[in-house]
Short mmCIF file of C-alpha atoms in Angstrom, two decimals:
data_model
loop_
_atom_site.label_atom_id
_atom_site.label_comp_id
_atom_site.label_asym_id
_atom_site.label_seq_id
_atom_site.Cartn_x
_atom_site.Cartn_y
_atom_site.Cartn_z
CA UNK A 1 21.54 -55.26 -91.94
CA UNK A 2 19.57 -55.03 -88.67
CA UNK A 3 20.87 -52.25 -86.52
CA UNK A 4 22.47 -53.32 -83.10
CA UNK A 5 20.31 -52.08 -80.01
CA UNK A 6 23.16 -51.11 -76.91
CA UNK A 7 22.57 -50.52 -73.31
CA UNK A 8 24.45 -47.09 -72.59
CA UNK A 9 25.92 -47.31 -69.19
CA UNK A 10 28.04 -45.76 -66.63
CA UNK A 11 30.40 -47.21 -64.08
CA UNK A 12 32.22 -45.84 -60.89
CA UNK A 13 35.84 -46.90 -60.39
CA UNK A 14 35.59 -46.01 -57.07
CA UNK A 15 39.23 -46.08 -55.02
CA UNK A 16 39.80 -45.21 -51.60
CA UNK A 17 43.04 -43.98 -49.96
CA UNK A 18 44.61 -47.20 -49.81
CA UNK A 19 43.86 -48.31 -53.50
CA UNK A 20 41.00 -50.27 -52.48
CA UNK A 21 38.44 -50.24 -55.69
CA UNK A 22 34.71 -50.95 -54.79
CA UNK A 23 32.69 -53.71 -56.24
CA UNK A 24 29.40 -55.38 -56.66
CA UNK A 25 28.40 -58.88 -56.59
CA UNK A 26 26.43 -59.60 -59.57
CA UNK A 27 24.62 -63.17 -60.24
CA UNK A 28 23.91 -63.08 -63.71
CA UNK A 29 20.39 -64.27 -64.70
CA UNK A 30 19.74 -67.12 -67.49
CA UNK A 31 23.68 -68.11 -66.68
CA UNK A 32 23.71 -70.72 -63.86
CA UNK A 33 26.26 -69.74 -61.36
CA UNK A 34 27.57 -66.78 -62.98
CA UNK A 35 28.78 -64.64 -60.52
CA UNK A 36 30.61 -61.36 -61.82
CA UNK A 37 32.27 -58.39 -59.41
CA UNK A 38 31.81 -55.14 -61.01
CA UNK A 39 32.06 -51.75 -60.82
CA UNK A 40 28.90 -50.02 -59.49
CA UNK A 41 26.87 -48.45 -62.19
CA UNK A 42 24.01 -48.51 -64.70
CA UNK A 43 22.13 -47.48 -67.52
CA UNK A 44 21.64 -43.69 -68.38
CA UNK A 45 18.20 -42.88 -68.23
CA UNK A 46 16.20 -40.68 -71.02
CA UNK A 47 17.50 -36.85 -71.10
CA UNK A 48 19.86 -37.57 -68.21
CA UNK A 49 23.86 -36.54 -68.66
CA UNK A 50 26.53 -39.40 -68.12
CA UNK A 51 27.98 -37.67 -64.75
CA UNK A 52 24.21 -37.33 -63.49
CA UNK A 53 23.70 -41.01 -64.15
CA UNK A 54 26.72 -42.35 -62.45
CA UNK A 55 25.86 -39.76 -59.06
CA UNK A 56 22.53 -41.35 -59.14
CA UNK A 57 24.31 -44.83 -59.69
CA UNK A 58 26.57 -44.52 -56.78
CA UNK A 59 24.13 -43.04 -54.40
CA UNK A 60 21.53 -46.08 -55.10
CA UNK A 61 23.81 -49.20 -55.12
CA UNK A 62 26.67 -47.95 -52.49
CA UNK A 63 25.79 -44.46 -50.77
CA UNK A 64 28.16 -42.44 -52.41
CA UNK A 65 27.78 -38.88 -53.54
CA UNK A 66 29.79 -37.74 -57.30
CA UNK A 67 31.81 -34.75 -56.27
CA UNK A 68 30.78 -32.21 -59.34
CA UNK A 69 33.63 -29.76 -59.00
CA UNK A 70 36.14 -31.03 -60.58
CA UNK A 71 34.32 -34.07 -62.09
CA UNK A 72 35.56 -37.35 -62.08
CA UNK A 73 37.91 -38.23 -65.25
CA UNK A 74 36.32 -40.45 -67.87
CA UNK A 75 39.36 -43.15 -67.69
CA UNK A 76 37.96 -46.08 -69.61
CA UNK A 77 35.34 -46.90 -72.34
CA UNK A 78 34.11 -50.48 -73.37
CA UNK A 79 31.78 -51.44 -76.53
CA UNK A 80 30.61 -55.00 -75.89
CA UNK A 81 28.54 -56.90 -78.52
CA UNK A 82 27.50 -60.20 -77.77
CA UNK A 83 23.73 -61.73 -77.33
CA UNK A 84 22.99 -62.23 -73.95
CA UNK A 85 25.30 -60.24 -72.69
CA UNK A 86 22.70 -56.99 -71.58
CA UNK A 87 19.56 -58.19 -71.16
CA UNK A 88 16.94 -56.91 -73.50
CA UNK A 89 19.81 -55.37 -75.71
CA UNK A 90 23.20 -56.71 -77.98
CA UNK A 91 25.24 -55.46 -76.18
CA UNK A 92 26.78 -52.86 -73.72
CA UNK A 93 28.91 -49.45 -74.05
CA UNK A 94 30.23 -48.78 -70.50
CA UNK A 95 31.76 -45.46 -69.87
CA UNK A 96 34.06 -45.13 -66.58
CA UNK A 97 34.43 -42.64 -64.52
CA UNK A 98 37.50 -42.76 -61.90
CA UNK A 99 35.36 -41.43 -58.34
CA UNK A 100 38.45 -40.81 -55.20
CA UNK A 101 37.03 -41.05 -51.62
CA UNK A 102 38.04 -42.17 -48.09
CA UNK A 103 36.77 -45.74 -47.21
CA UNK A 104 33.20 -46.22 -46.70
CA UNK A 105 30.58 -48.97 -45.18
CA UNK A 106 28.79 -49.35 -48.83
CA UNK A 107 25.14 -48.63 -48.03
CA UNK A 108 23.15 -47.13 -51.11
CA UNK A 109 19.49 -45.46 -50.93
CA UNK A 110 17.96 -48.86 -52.50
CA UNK A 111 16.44 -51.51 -50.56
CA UNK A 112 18.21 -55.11 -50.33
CA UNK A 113 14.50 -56.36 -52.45
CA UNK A 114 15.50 -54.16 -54.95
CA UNK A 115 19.24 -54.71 -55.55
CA UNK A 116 18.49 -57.97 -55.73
CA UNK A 117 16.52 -56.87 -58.08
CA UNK A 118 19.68 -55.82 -60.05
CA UNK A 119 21.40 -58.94 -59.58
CA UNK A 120 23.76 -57.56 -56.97
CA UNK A 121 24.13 -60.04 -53.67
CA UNK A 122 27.12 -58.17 -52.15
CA UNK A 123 29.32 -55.03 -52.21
CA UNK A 124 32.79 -55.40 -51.15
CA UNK A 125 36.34 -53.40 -50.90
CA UNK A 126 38.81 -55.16 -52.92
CA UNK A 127 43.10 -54.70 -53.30
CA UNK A 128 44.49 -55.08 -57.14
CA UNK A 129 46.33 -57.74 -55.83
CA UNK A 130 43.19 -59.99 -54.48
CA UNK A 131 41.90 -59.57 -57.91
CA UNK A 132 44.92 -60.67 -59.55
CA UNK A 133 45.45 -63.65 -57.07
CA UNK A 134 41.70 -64.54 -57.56
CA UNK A 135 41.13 -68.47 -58.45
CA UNK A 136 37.78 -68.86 -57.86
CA UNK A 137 35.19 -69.45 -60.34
CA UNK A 138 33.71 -65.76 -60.10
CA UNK A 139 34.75 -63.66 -62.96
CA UNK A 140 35.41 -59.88 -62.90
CA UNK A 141 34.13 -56.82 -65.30
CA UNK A 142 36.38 -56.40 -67.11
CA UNK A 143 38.00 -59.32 -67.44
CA UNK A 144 41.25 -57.96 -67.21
CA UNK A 145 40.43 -55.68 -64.18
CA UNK A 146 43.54 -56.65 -61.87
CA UNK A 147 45.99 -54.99 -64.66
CA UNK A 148 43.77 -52.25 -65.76
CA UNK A 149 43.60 -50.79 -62.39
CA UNK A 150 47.35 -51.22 -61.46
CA UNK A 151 48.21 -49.30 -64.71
CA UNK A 152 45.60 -46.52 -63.82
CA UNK A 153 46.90 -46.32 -59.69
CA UNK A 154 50.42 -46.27 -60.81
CA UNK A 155 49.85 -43.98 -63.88
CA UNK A 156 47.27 -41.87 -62.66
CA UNK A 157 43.88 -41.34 -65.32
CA UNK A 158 44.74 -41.43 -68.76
CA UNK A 159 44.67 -38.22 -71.11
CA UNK A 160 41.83 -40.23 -73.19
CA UNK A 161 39.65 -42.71 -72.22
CA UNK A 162 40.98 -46.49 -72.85
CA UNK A 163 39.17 -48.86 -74.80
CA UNK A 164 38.46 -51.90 -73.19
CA UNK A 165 37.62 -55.15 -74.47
CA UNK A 166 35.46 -57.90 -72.43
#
């Protein structure tokens, strides 16, 4: 059996005082009209640590800094295996990270040429409750987003990571 190449990734469940989680715009290549709001985050480059990925992460797509002391708890963990889904890959393992901060004008180090680079056409504040009232045709990562964040604001992060599905 052919062995399953995976993008290793990290994502930033960033919140703000009011519950507010940040999220990026993503239109998906090769998928007409796929739009998907995500957490910000990416892959972990060669030698670099998880929590070094996501600070880099955060400080490229929205301008935010990963506090290192205490570090952010690792709240959720998703395996995802399905062609097409990572480009150049089978598949993604997303680790997040839960990252507290006041609210913030999103405004990372990279250039609008190069986010679009990365798919992403907007970065936006968004309540549980606009996710979960959502009907448009733009889908959210992970699919279930609107309950897994209510259950993490009400119950605060989880002892162990949670798997999620798609």
């Amino acid at each position: 059996m052919a062995s399953v190449k995976l993008r290793h990734a990290v994502r930033g469940i960033v919140l703000d005082e009011d519950a507010r989680i940040l999220l990026c715009r993503f239109t998906v290549r090769g998928a007409a009209g796929t739009v998907v709001w995500a957490t910000p985050g990416g892959g972990i480059e060669p030698g670099e640590t998880p929590l070094a990925a996501l600070d880099r992460e955060l400080r490229e797509e929205v301008g935010l800094t990963v506090p290192a002391d205490p570090p952010p708890p690792h709240v959720w963990h998703q395996e995802v295996v399905a062609p097409g889904h990572a480009e150049g890959y089978d598949g993604v393992v997303n680790d997040y990270f839960l990252v507290r901060t006041a609210a913030f004008e999103p405004r990372g180090t990279l250039r609008d040429d190069r986010l679009a680079g990365e798919n992403i056409t907007a970065v936006e504040w968004w309540h549980p409750e606009e996710i979960a009232a959502y009907t448009g045709t733009d889908l959210f990562a992970p699919r279930d987003l609107a309950s897994r964040l209510t259950a993490l604001v009400s119950a605060g992060p989880p002892a162990r990571p949670v798997r999620l599905g798609l």
